[in-house]
PDB file of C-alpha atoms in Angstrom:
ATOM      1  CA  MET A   1     -12.316 -24.170 -22.706  1.00  0.00           C
ATOM      2  CA  LYS A   2      -9.878 -22.173 -23.446  1.00  0.00           C
ATOM      3  CA  PRO A   3      -7.155 -22.753 -25.819  1.00  0.00           C
ATOM      4  CA  ILE A   4      -3.551 -22.451 -24.423  1.00  0.00           C
ATOM      5  CA  ILE A   5      -1.038 -23.343 -26.994  1.00  0.00           C
ATOM      6  CA  GLN A   6       0.135 -24.151 -30.734  1.00  0.00           C
ATOM      7  CA  THR A   7       0.963 -27.569 -31.197  1.00  0.00           C
ATOM      8  CA  LEU A   8       1.492 -29.222 -34.968  1.00  0.00           C
ATOM      9  CA  PRO A   9       0.466 -26.342 -37.566  1.00  0.00           C
ATOM     10  CA  GLY A  10      -2.888 -26.015 -37.873  1.00  0.00           C
ATOM     11  CA  TYR A  11      -4.205 -27.713 -34.486  1.00  0.00           C
ATOM     12  CA  ARG A  12      -5.221 -25.814 -31.078  1.00  0.00           C
ATOM     13  CA  LEU A  13      -4.231 -27.099 -27.780  1.00  0.00           C
ATOM     14  CA  ASN A  14      -7.416 -27.031 -25.079  1.00  0.00           C
ATOM     15  CA  GLU A  15      -6.908 -26.725 -21.582  1.00  0.00           C
ATOM     16  CA  TYR A  16     -10.346 -28.718 -19.679  1.00  0.00           C
ATOM     17  CA  MET A  17     -11.462 -29.848 -16.058  1.00  0.00           C
ATOM     18  CA  LEU A  18     -13.795 -31.662 -15.791  1.00  0.00           C
ATOM     19  CA  VAL A  19     -15.926 -30.580 -12.508  1.00  0.00           C
ATOM     20  CA  LEU A  20     -19.307 -31.850 -10.568  1.00  0.00           C
ATOM     21  CA  ASN A  21     -21.028 -28.910  -9.586  1.00  0.00           C
ATOM     22  CA  PRO A  22     -23.445 -28.068  -6.615  1.00  0.00           C
ATOM     23  CA  HIS A  23     -26.944 -27.914  -7.111  1.00  0.00           C
ATOM     24  CA  GLU A  24     -27.701 -23.739  -6.786  1.00  0.00           C
ATOM     25  CA  GLU A  25     -28.845 -23.840  -3.125  1.00  0.00           C
ATOM     26  CA  LEU A  26     -25.644 -25.686  -1.719  1.00  0.00           C
ATOM     27  CA  ARG A  27     -23.753 -23.369  -4.201  1.00  0.00           C
ATOM     28  CA  SER A  28     -25.177 -19.555  -2.575  1.00  0.00           C
ATOM     29  CA  LYS A  29     -24.085 -21.259   0.638  1.00  0.00           C
ATOM     30  CA  ILE A  30     -21.076 -21.595  -0.139  1.00  0.00           C
ATOM     31  CA  SER A  31     -20.790 -18.582  -2.509  1.00  0.00           C
ATOM     32  CA  GLN A  32     -21.583 -16.920   1.176  1.00  0.00           C
ATOM     33  CA  VAL A  33     -19.656 -18.772   3.297  1.00  0.00           C
ATOM     34  CA  ARG A  34     -16.816 -17.185   0.995  1.00  0.00           C
ATOM     35  CA  LYS A  35     -18.085 -13.244   1.405  1.00  0.00           C
ATOM     36  CA  ASP A  36     -17.864 -13.732   5.382  1.00  0.00           C
ATOM     37  CA  PHE A  37     -14.636 -15.061   4.859  1.00  0.00           C
ATOM     38  CA  ALA A  38     -13.405 -12.430   2.720  1.00  0.00           C
ATOM     39  CA  ASP A  39     -14.828  -9.666   4.787  1.00  0.00           C
ATOM     40  CA  THR A  40     -13.883 -11.193   7.805  1.00  0.00           C
ATOM     41  CA  TYR A  41      -9.966 -11.385   6.746  1.00  0.00           C
ATOM     42  CA  ARG A  42     -10.267  -8.796   3.899  1.00  0.00           C
ATOM     43  CA  THR A  43      -9.149 -10.754   0.955  1.00  0.00           C
ATOM     44  CA  THR A  44     -10.559 -11.313  -2.585  1.00  0.00           C
ATOM     45  CA  SER A  45      -8.900 -14.774  -3.430  1.00  0.00           C
ATOM     46  CA  GLY A  46     -11.406 -17.098  -5.166  1.00  0.00           C
ATOM     47  CA  MET A  47     -14.180 -14.728  -5.055  1.00  0.00           C
ATOM     48  CA  ASN A  48     -14.594 -15.305  -8.407  1.00  0.00           C
ATOM     49  CA  MET A  49     -14.341 -19.203  -9.075  1.00  0.00           C
ATOM     50  CA  ARG A  50     -17.477 -21.004  -9.319  1.00  0.00           C
ATOM     51  CA  PRO A  51     -18.014 -24.171  -6.201  1.00  0.00           C
ATOM     52  CA  HIS A  52     -17.139 -27.074  -7.808  1.00  0.00           C
ATOM     53  CA  LEU A  53     -14.958 -30.269  -7.274  1.00  0.00           C
ATOM     54  CA  ALA A  54     -12.210 -30.857  -9.515  1.00  0.00           C
ATOM     55  CA  LEU A  55     -12.758 -34.570 -11.720  1.00  0.00           C
ATOM     56  CA  VAL A  56     -10.060 -34.120 -14.401  1.00  0.00           C
ATOM     57  CA  MET A  57      -7.779 -31.682 -15.884  1.00  0.00           C
ATOM     58  CA  PHE A  58      -6.813 -32.049 -19.389  1.00  0.00           C
ATOM     59  CA  ASN A  59      -4.944 -30.624 -22.744  1.00  0.00           C
ATOM     60  CA  GLN A  60      -6.372 -32.073 -26.155  1.00  0.00           C
ATOM     61  CA  ILE A  61      -5.867 -30.848 -29.552  1.00  0.00           C
ATOM     62  CA  GLU A  62      -9.286 -28.713 -30.201  1.00  0.00           C
ATOM     63  CA  MET A  63     -10.480 -31.448 -33.059  1.00  0.00           C
ATOM     64  CA  MET A  64     -10.850 -34.102 -30.402  1.00  0.00           C
ATOM     65  CA  GLU A  65     -12.925 -32.462 -28.441  1.00  0.00           C
ATOM     66  CA  GLU A  66     -16.445 -34.080 -29.778  1.00  0.00           C
ATOM     67  CA  ARG A  67     -14.907 -37.767 -29.040  1.00  0.00           C
ATOM     68  CA  VAL A  68     -13.845 -36.827 -25.598  1.00  0.00           C
ATOM     69  CA  VAL A  69     -17.701 -35.867 -24.609  1.00  0.00           C
ATOM     70  CA  ASN A  70     -18.878 -38.422 -26.662  1.00  0.00           C
ATOM     71  CA  ARG A  71     -16.881 -40.932 -24.329  1.00  0.00           C
ATOM     72  CA  LEU A  72     -17.532 -38.537 -20.948  1.00  0.00           C
ATOM     73  CA  ARG A  73     -21.304 -38.307 -21.573  1.00  0.00           C
ATOM     74  CA  THR A  74     -21.361 -42.732 -22.245  1.00  0.00           C
ATOM     75  CA  VAL A  75     -19.880 -42.653 -18.974  1.00  0.00           C
ATOM     76  CA  GLY A  76     -21.918 -40.329 -17.479  1.00  0.00           C
ATOM     77  CA  MET A  77     -24.704 -41.966 -18.693  1.00  0.00           C
ATOM     78  CA  GLY A  78     -23.861 -45.006 -17.202  1.00  0.00           C
ATOM     79  CA  TYR A  79     -23.394 -44.095 -13.591  1.00  0.00           C
ATOM     80  CA  HIS A  80     -25.514 -43.962 -10.574  1.00  0.00           C
ATOM     81  CA  PRO A  81     -26.466 -40.862  -9.048  1.00  0.00           C
ATOM     82  CA  PHE A  82     -25.217 -40.588  -5.516  1.00  0.00           C
ATOM     83  CA  LYS A  83     -25.093 -38.036  -3.010  1.00  0.00           C
ATOM     84  CA  VAL A  84     -22.149 -36.319  -1.622  1.00  0.00           C
ATOM     85  CA  GLU A  85     -21.607 -34.693   2.058  1.00  0.00           C
ATOM     86  CA  MET A  86     -19.766 -32.587   3.179  1.00  0.00           C
ATOM     87  CA  LYS A  87     -18.290 -31.553   6.075  1.00  0.00           C
ATOM     88  CA  ASP A  88     -15.647 -29.283   7.912  1.00  0.00           C
ATOM     89  CA  PHE A  89     -12.126 -27.213   6.083  1.00  0.00           C
ATOM     90  CA  GLY A  90      -9.287 -27.928   5.303  1.00  0.00           C
ATOM     91  CA  SER A  91      -6.473 -26.453   3.870  1.00  0.00           C
ATOM     92  CA  TYR A  92      -3.338 -26.562   1.422  1.00  0.00           C
ATOM     93  CA  PRO A  93      -1.757 -23.723   3.086  1.00  0.00           C
ATOM     94  CA  SER A  94       0.412 -22.296   0.731  1.00  0.00           C
ATOM     95  CA  HIS A  95      -2.847 -20.760  -1.055  1.00  0.00           C
ATOM     96  CA  THR A  96      -6.376 -23.089  -0.907  1.00  0.00           C
ATOM     97  CA  ILE A  97      -8.905 -23.311   1.854  1.00  0.00           C
ATOM     98  CA  TYR A  98     -11.337 -25.710   0.928  1.00  0.00           C
ATOM     99  CA  ILE A  99     -14.541 -28.146   2.581  1.00  0.00           C
ATOM    100  CA  ASN A 100     -13.657 -31.243   3.043  1.00  0.00           C
ATOM    101  CA  VAL A 101     -16.076 -33.885   1.307  1.00  0.00           C
ATOM    102  CA  ALA A 102     -17.022 -37.479   3.641  1.00  0.00           C
ATOM    103  CA  THR A 103     -17.813 -39.219   1.250  1.00  0.00           C
ATOM    104  CA  LYS A 104     -15.553 -40.497  -1.397  1.00  0.00           C
ATOM    105  CA  VAL A 105     -15.903 -43.815  -2.170  1.00  0.00           C
ATOM    106  CA  PRO A 106     -18.335 -42.376  -5.037  1.00  0.00           C
ATOM    107  CA  ILE A 107     -16.336 -39.652  -6.089  1.00  0.00           C
ATOM    108  CA  VAL A 108     -13.317 -41.871  -6.387  1.00  0.00           C
ATOM    109  CA  GLY A 109     -14.971 -44.731  -8.520  1.00  0.00           C
ATOM    110  CA  LEU A 110     -15.706 -41.482 -10.661  1.00  0.00           C
ATOM    111  CA  VAL A 111     -12.795 -40.909 -11.549  1.00  0.00           C
ATOM    112  CA  LYS A 112     -11.708 -44.682 -11.419  1.00  0.00           C
ATOM    113  CA  GLU A 113     -14.301 -44.898 -14.586  1.00  0.00           C
ATOM    114  CA  LEU A 114     -13.171 -42.267 -16.435  1.00  0.00           C
ATOM    115  CA  LYS A 115      -9.178 -43.038 -16.069  1.00  0.00           C
ATOM    116  CA  GLU A 116     -10.766 -45.971 -18.508  1.00  0.00           C
ATOM    117  CA  ALA A 117     -10.943 -43.121 -20.846  1.00  0.00           C
ATOM    118  CA  ARG A 118      -7.428 -41.423 -20.670  1.00  0.00           C
ATOM    119  CA  PHE A 119      -6.654 -41.986 -24.093  1.00  0.00           C
ATOM    120  CA  LEU A 120      -7.814 -39.870 -25.180  1.00  0.00           C
ATOM    121  CA  MET A 121      -7.107 -36.801 -22.567  1.00  0.00           C
ATOM    122  CA  LYS A 122      -3.904 -37.431 -23.113  1.00  0.00           C
ATOM    123  CA  ALA A 123      -2.694 -35.104 -26.143  1.00  0.00           C
ATOM    124  CA  ASP A 124       0.987 -36.315 -26.273  1.00  0.00           C
ATOM    125  CA  ASP A 125       3.210 -36.945 -23.658  1.00  0.00           C
ATOM    126  CA  ASP A 126       4.505 -33.868 -22.632  1.00  0.00           C
ATOM    127  CA  HIS A 127       0.294 -32.922 -21.603  1.00  0.00           C
ATOM    128  CA  LYS A 128      -0.882 -35.727 -19.664  1.00  0.00           C
ATOM    129  CA  PRO A 129      -4.661 -35.213 -17.889  1.00  0.00           C
ATOM    130  CA  HIS A 130      -4.175 -34.935 -14.315  1.00  0.00           C
ATOM    131  CA  PHE A 131      -6.717 -37.350 -11.894  1.00  0.00           C
ATOM    132  CA  LEU A 132      -8.453 -35.708  -8.771  1.00  0.00           C
ATOM    133  CA  GLU A 133      -7.739 -37.836  -6.196  1.00  0.00           C
ATOM    134  CA  ASP A 134      -8.379 -36.650  -2.739  1.00  0.00           C
ATOM    135  CA  PRO A 135     -11.639 -34.904  -3.119  1.00  0.00           C
ATOM    136  CA  HIS A 136     -12.519 -31.462  -2.551  1.00  0.00           C
ATOM    137  CA  MET A 137     -14.637 -28.150  -3.265  1.00  0.00           C
TER     138      MET A 137
END
């Protein structure tokens, strides 16, 4: 969470990204694939980012953070654990190579449930939340 701009005097607007983090073993495997790719193709892009699966990105005033966290905690505690399976690679040609998520249904369901809290993630009409509906890592 980092401050990005001032909204109202005295209120800081922060940028948030809610993600699912892979377990340590998978994180290490993904990091090794990145390293091998970087060595082979002599690139450093994305090397400092931790592997993650993004769910929602939003901006909100700092004083709302506790309410947002409490709501997200409630959603998380009520959601059943699920397995995420990944297979093959995909890309956004101009900027990103990613691992495809084969088991999209539970993640899309979680994003749908998070959308019910969108009113807490909307600072104003210029700062609406962005929910990611095509899961990838």
